[in-house]
Tab-separated table of C-alpha atoms and ligand atoms in Angstrom:
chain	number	residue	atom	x	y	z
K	192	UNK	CA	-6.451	-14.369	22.450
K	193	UNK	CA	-7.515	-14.198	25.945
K	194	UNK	CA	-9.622	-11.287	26.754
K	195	UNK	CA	-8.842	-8.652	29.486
K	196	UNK	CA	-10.888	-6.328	31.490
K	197	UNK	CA	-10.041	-3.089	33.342
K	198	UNK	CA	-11.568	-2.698	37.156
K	199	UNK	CA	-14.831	-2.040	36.214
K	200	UNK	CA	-14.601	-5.641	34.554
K	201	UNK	CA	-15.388	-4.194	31.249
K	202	UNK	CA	-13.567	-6.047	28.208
K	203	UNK	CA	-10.390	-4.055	27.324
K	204	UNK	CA	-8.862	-3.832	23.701
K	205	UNK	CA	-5.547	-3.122	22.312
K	206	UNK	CA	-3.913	-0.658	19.843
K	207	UNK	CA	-0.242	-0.026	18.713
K	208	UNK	CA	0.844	3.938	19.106
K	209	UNK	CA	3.750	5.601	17.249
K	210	UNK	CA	4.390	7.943	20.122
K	211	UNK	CA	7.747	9.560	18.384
K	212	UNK	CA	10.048	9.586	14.928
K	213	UNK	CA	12.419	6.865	15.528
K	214	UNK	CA	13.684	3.396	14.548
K	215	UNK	CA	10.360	0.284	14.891
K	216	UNK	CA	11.248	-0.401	18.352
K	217	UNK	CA	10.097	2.778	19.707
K	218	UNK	CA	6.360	1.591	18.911
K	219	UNK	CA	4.179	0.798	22.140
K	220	UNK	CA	1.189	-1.447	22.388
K	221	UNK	CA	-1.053	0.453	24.546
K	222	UNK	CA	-4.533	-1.965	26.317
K	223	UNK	CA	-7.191	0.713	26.221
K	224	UNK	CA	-10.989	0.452	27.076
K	225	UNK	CA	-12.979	-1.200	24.346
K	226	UNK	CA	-14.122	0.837	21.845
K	227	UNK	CA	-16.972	3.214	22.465
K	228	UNK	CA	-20.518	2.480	20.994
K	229	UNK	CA	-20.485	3.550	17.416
K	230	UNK	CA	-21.939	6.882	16.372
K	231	UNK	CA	-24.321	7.563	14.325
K	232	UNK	CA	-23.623	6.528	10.648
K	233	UNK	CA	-20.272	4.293	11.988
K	234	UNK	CA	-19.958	0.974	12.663
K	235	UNK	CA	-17.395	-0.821	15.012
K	236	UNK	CA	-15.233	-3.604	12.934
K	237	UNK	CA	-13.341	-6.291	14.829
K	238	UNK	CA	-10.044	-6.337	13.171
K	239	UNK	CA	-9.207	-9.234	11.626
K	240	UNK	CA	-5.968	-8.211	9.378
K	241	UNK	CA	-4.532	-5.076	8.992
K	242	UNK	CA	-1.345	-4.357	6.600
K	243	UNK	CA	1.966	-2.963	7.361
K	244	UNK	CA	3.540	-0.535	4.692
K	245	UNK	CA	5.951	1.429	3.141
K	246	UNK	CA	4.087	4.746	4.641
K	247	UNK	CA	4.617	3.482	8.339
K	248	UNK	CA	8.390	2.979	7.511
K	249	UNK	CA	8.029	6.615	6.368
K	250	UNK	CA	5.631	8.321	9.031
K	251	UNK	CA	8.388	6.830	11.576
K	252	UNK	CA	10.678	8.925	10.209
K	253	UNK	CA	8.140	11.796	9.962
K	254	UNK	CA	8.363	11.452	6.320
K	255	UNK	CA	5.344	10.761	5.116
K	256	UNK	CA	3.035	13.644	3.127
K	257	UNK	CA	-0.090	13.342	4.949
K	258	UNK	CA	0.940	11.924	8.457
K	259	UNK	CA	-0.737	13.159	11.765
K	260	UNK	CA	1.372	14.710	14.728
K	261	UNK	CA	2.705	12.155	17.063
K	262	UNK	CA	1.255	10.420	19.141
K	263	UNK	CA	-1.257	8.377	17.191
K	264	UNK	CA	-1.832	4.783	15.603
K	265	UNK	CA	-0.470	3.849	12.464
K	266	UNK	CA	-2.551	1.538	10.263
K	267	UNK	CA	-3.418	2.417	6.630
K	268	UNK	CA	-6.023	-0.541	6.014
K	269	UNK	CA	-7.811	-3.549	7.263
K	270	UNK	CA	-10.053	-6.367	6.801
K	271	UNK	CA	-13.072	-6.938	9.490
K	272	UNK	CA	-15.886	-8.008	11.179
K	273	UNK	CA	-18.549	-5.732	11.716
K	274	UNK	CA	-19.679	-6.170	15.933
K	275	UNK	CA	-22.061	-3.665	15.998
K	276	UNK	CA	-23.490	-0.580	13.782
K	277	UNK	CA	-25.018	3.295	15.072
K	278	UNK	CA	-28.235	4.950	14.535
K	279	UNK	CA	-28.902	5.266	10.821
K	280	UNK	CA	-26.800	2.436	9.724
K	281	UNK	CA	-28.116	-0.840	7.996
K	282	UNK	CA	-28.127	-3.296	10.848
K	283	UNK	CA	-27.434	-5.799	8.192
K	284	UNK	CA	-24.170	-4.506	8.276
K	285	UNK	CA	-23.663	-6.688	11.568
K	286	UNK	CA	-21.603	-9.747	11.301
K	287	UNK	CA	-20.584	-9.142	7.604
K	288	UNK	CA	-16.892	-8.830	6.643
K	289	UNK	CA	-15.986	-5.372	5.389
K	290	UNK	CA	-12.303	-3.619	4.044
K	291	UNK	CA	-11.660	-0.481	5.022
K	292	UNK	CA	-8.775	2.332	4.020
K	293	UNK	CA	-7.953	4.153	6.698
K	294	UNK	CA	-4.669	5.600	6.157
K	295	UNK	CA	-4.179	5.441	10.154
K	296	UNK	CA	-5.401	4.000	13.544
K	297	UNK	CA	-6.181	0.373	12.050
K	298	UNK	CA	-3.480	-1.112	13.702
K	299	UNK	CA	-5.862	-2.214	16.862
K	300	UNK	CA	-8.230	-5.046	17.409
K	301	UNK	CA	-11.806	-2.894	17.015
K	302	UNK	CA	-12.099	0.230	14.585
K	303	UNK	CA	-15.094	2.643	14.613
K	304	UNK	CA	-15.682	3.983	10.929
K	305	UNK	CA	-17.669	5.589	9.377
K	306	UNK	CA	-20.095	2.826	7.903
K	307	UNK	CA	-20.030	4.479	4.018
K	308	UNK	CA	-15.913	3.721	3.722
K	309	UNK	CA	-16.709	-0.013	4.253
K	310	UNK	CA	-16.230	-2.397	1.316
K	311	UNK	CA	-17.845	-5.701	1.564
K	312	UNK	CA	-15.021	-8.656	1.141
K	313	UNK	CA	-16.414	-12.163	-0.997
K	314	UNK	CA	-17.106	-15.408	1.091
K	315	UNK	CA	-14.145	-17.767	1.455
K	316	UNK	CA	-11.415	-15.101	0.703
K	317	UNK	CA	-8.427	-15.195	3.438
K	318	UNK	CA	-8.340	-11.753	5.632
K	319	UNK	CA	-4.800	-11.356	5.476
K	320	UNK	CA	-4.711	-11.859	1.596
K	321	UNK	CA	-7.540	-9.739	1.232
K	322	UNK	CA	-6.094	-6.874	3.166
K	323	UNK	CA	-2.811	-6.980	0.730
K	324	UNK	CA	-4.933	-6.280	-1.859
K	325	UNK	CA	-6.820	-3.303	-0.188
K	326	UNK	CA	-4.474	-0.216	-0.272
K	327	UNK	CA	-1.767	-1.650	-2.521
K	328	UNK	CA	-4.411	-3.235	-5.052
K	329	UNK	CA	-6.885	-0.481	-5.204
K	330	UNK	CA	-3.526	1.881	-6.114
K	331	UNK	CA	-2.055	-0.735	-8.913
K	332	UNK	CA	-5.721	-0.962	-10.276
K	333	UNK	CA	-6.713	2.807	-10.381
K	334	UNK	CA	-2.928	3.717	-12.053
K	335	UNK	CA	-2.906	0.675	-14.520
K	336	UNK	CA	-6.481	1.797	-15.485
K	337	UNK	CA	-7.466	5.063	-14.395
K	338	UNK	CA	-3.901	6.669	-14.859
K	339	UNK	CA	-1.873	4.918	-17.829
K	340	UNK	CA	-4.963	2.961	-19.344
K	341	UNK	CA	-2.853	0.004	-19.856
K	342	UNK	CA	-3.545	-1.877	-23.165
K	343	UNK	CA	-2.251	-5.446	-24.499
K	344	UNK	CA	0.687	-5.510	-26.459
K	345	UNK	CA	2.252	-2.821	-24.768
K	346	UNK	CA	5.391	-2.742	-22.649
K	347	UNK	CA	5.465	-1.285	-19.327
K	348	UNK	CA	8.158	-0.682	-16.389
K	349	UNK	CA	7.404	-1.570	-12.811
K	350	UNK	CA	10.301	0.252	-10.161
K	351	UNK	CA	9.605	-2.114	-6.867
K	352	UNK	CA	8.450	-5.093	-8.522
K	353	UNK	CA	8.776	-7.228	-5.591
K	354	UNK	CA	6.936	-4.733	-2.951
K	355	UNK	CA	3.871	-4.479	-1.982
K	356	UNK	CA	2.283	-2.541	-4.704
K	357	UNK	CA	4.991	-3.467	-7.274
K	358	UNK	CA	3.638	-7.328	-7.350
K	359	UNK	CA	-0.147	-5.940	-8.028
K	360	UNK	CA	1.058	-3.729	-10.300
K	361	UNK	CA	2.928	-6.346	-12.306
K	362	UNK	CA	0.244	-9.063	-12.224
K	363	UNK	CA	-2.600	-6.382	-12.979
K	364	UNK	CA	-0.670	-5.337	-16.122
K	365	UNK	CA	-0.030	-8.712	-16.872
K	366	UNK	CA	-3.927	-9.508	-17.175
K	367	UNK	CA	-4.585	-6.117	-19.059
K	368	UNK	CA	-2.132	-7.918	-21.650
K	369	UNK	CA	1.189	-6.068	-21.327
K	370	UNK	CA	4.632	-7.167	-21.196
K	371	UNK	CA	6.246	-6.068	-18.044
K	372	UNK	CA	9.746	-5.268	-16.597
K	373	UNK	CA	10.446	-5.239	-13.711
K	374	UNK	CA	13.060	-3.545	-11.152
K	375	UNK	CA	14.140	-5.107	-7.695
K	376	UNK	CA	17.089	-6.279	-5.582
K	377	UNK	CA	19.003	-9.665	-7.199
K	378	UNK	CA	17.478	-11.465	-4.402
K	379	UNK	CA	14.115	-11.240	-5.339
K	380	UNK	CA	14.177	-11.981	-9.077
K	381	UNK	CA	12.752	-15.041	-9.061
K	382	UNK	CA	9.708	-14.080	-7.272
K	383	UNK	CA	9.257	-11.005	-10.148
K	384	UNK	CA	9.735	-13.490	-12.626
K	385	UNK	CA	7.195	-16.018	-11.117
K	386	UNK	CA	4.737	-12.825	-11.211
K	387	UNK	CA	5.279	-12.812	-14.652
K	388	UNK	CA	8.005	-9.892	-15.432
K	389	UNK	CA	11.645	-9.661	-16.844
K	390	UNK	CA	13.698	-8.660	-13.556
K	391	UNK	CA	16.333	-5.816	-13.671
K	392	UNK	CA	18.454	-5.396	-11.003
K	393	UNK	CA	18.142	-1.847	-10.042
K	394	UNK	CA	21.066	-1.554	-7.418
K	395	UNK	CA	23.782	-3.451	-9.442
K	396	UNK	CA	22.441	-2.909	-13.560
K	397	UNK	CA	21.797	0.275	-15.411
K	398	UNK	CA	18.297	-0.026	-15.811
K	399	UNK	CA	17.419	2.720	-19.030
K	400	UNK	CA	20.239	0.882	-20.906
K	401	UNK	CA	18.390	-3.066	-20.015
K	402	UNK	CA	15.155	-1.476	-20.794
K	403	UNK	CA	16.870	-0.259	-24.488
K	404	UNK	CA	17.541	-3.910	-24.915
K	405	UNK	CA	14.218	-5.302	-23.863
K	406	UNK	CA	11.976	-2.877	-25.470
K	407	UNK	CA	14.182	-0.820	-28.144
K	408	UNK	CA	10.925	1.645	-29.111
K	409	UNK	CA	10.740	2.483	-25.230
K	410	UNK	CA	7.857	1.848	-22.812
K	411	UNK	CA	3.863	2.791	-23.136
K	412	UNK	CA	4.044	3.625	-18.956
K	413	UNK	CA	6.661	3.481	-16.195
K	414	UNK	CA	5.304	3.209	-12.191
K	415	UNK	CA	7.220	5.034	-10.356
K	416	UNK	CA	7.591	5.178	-6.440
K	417	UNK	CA	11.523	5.762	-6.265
K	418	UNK	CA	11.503	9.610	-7.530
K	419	UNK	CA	14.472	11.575	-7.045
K	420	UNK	CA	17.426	11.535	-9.567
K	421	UNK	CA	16.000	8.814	-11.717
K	422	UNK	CA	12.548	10.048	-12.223
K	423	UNK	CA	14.273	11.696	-15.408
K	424	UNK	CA	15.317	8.438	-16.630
K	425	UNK	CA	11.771	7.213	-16.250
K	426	UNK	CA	10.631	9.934	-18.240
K	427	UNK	CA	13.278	9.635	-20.771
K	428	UNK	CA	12.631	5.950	-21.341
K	429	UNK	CA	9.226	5.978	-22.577
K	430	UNK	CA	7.727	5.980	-26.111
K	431	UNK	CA	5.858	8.624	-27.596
K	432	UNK	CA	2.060	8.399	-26.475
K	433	UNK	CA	3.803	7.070	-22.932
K	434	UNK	CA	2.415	7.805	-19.549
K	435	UNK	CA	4.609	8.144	-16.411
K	436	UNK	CA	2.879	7.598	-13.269
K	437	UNK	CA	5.018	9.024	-10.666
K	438	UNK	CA	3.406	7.796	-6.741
K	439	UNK	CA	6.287	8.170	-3.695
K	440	UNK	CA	9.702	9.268	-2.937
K	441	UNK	CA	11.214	6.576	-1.341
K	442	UNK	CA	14.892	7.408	-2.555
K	443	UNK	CA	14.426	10.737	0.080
K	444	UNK	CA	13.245	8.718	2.756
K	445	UNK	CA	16.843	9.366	4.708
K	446	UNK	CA	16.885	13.199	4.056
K	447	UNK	CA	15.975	15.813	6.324
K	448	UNK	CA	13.911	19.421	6.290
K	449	UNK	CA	9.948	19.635	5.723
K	450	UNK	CA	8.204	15.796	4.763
K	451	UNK	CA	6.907	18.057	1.557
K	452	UNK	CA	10.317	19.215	0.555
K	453	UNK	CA	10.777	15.894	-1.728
K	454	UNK	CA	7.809	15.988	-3.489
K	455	UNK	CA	8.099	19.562	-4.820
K	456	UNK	CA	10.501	18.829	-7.393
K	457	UNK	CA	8.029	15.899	-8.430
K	458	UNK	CA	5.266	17.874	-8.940
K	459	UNK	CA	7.317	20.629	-10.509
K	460	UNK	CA	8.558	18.197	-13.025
K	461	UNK	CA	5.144	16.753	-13.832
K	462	UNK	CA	4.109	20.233	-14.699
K	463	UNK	CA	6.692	21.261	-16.340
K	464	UNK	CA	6.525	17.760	-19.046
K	465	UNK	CA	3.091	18.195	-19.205
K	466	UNK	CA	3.403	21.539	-20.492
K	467	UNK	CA	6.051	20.325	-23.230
K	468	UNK	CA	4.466	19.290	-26.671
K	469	UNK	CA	6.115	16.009	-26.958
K	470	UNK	CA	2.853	13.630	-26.961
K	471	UNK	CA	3.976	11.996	-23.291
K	472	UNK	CA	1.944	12.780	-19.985
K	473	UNK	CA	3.377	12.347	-16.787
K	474	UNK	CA	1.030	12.551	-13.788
K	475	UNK	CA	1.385	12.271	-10.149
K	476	UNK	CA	-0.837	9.651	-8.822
K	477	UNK	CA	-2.449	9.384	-4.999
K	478	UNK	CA	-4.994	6.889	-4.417
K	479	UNK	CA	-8.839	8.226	-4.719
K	480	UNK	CA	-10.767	7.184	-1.505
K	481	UNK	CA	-14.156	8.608	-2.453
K	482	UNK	CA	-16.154	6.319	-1.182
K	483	UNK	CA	-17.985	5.286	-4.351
K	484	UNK	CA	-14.943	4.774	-6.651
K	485	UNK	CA	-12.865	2.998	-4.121
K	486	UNK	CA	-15.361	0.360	-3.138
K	487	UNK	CA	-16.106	-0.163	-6.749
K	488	UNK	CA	-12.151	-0.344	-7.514
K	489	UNK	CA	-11.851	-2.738	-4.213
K	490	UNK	CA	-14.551	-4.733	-5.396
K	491	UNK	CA	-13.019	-5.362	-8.742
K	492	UNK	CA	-9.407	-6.222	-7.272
K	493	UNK	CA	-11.296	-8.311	-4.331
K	494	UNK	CA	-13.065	-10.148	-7.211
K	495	UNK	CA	-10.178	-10.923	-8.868
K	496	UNK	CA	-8.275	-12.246	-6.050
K	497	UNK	CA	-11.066	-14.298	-5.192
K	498	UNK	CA	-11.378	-15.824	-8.712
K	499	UNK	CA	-7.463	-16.424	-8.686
K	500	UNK	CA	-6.506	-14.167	-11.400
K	501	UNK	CA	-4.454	-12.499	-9.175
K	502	UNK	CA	-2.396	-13.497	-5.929
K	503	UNK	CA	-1.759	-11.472	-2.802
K	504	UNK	CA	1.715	-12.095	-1.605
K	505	UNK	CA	1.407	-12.026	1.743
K	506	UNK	CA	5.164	-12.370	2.824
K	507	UNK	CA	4.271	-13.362	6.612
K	508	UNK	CA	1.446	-12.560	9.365
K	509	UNK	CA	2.403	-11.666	12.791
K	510	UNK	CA	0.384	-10.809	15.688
K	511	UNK	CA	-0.906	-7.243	16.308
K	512	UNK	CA	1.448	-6.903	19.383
K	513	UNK	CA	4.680	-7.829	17.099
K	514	UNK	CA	4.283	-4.547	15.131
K	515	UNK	CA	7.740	-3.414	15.768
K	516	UNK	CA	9.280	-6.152	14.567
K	517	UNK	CA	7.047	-6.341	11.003
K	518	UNK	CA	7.762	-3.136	10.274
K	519	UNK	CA	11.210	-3.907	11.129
K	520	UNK	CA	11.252	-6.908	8.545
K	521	UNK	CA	9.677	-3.916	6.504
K	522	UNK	CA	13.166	-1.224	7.255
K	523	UNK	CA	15.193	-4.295	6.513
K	524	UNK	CA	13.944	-4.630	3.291
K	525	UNK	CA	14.007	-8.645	3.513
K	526	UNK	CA	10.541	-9.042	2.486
K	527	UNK	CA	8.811	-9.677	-0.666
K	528	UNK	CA	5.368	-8.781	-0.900
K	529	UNK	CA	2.841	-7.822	2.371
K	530	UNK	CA	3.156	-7.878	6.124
K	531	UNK	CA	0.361	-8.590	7.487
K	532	UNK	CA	-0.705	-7.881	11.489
K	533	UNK	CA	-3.558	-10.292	12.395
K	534	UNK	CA	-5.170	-9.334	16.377
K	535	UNK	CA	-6.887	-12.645	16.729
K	536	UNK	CA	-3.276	-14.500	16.453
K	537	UNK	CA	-2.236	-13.058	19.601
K	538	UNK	CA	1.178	-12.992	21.010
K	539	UNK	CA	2.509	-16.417	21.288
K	540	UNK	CA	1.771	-17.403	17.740
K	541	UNK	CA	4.308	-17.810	15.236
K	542	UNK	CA	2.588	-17.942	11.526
K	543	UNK	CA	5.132	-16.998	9.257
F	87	NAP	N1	0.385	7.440	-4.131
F	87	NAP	C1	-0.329	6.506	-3.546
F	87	NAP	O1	-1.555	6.562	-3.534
F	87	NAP	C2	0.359	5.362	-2.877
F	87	NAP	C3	-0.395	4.294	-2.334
F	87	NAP	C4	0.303	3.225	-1.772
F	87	NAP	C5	1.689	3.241	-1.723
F	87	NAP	N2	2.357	4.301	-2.233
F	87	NAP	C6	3.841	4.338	-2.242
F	87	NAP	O2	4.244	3.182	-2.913
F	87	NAP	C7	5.540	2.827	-2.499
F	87	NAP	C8	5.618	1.337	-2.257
F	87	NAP	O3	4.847	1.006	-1.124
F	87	NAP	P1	4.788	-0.503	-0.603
F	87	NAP	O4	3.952	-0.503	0.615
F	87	NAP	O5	4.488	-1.389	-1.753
F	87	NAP	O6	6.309	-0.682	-0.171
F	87	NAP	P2	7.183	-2.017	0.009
F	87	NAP	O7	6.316	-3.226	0.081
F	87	NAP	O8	8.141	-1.721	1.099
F	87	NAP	O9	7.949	-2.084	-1.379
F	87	NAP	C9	8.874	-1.100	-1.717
F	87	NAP	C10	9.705	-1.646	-2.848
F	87	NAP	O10	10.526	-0.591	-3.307
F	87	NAP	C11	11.666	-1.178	-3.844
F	87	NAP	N3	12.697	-0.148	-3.940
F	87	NAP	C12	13.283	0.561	-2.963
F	87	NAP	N4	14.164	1.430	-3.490
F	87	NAP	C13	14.105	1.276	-4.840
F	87	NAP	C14	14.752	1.865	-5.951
F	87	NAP	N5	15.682	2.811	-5.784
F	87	NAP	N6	14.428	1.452	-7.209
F	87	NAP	C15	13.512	0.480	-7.398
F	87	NAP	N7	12.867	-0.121	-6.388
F	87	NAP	C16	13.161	0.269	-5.135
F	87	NAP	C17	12.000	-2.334	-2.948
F	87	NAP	O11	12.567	-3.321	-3.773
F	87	NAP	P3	13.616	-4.443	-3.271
F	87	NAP	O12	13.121	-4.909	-1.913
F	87	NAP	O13	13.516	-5.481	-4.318
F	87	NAP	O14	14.959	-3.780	-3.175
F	87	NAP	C18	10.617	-2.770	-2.445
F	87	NAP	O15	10.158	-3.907	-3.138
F	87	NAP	C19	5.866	3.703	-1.287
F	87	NAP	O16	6.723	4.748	-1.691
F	87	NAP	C20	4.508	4.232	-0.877
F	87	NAP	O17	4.591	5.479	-0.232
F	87	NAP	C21	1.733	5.360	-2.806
């Protein structure tokens, strides 16, 4: 990418801004000074790959739980090169190549973080794979450990199996020796089957009665992103000793009133089951960023990923300017597995 400078001749970087709610093309890639010298304790991280998700699709439509007001840049994680570091930070730090969450303002070619949120990322592993498995595979590995403690020989249900987090989540239960189902459009069945799962076809199937078939003594833990209606017929479908792990609301993504409004009746419900004596738990699940368990979760997933006992599924990498048109594919819903926005690819390239 060729480098620009502003008047002073000073190098100039770029960013992509959400300025308002509205549909992808209302995103605006912004040149801005470089970044300032790093503070104390931060480092700046050239960004190398940095993932598009399901939350941007949502904090366009000023949807999403924990979203910032507009203005600001969207970006929930990325994979890096550490330029330079600030008073009180390791100067070995410098050069090496580091994940970070940062649930927004990633989606620009240098970060400055705070230097005790960055994960180192193994030798050899590909930035925009890696970055797949940052967000999505740290949340499939805490809730098929830390949430349902997945064991083998038991059966578990996957809503989304061809997203994002869905295909971690499948291949992660998969090597903690489970059988898995898995729900997603018709189109995409062969890719959930590749991943290892039996497909149902949640828009044209009714999925508690296929599950009845597959696994007549119900399920040891349904993942569930979809919430709304349904939520009770995860719930219902699970065995005694089951764990639901409710995580997003995407059915209510089109409705309107406060972002919060949807998942009140989540919560409500999780309460209200986990009061009930019926040996089931149902928990509501948000990824845990403290900074020691995440980059020892990361590290795990990273590990794997590098060892090939998992695969990111990187659908396609564009260049950071052609954000409105990944999270596009994203809205469209014609993608299977990660987006990817990669700054060093710069405009022209076509990668897919
Ligand atoms: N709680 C947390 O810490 C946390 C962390 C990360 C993500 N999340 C949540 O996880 C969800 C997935 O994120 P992502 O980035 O993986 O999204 P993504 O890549 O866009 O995948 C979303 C998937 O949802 C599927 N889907 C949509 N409606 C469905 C329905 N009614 N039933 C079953 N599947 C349905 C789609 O399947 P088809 O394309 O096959 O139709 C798609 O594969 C989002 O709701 C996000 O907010 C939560």
């Amino acid at each position: 990418m060729m480098t620009k400078t502003n008047e002073t001749g000073a190098e100039m970087g770029i960013e992509v801004v959400m300025p308002r709610e509205g549909g992808p093309e209302v995103l605006e890639v912004a040149r801005r000074d470089a970044p300032r010298r790093p503070k104390a304790g931060e480092a700046v991280v050239r960004v190398e790959a940095t993932g598009v998700s399901f939350a941007e699709v949502q904090m366009l439509k000023g949807r999403y739980f924990m979203q910032p007001k507009f203005p600001f840049v969207p970006g929930y994680d990325l994979v890096g090169e550490v330029e330079s570091v600030g008073e009180g930070v390791d100067g070995g730090l410098v050069g090496q190549r580091v994940a970070a969450l940062t649930q927004t303002g990633s989606w620009a070619d240098r970060v400055a973080l705070d230097a005790k949120n960055l994960a180192p990322v193994p030798d050899g592993l590909d930035s925009a794979d890696a970055v797949a498995a940052v967000t999505n595979g740290v949340t499939a590995w805490q809730m098929i450990h830390r949430a349902a403690s997945v064991r083998p020989g038991q059966t578990v249900l996957v809503h989304g199996a061809s997203g994002g987090v869905g295909t971690l989540l499948v291949q992660l239960a998969r090597l903690a020796g489970a059988e898995v189902i898995g729900t997603a459009s018709a189109s995409k069945h062969e890719h959930v089957r590749a991943l290892g799962a039996i497909p149902i076809d949640y828009r044209g199937e009714d999925v508690p009665q296929r599950v009845r078939e597959i696994s007549p003594g119900g399920l040891d833990a349904v993942f569930d992103h979809v919430g709304g209606p349904g939520l009770v017929d995860s719930w219902r479908m699970l065995r005694r000793g089951g764990t639901l792990v409710t995580y997003g609301s995407a059915s209510t993504l089109g409705d309107t009133g406060h972002r919060l409004k949807p998942y009140l009746p989540i919560v409500g419900q999780v309460l209200l089951w986990s009061a009930m004596p019926n040996g089931k738990r149902a928990t509501f699940y948000y990824v845990q960023r403290w900074p020691k368990l995440f980059k020892e979760d990361l590290s795990t997933v990273l590990s794997l990923l590098a060892e090939g006992k998992i695969e990111a599924h990187v659908d396609r990498r564009l260049p950071l300017e052609r954000a409105a048109e990944a999270l596009g594919l994203l809205v469209s819903g014609k993608v299977s597995g990660k987006v990817v926005l990669m700054p060093g690819l710069g405009a022209e390239s076509r990668l897919s």
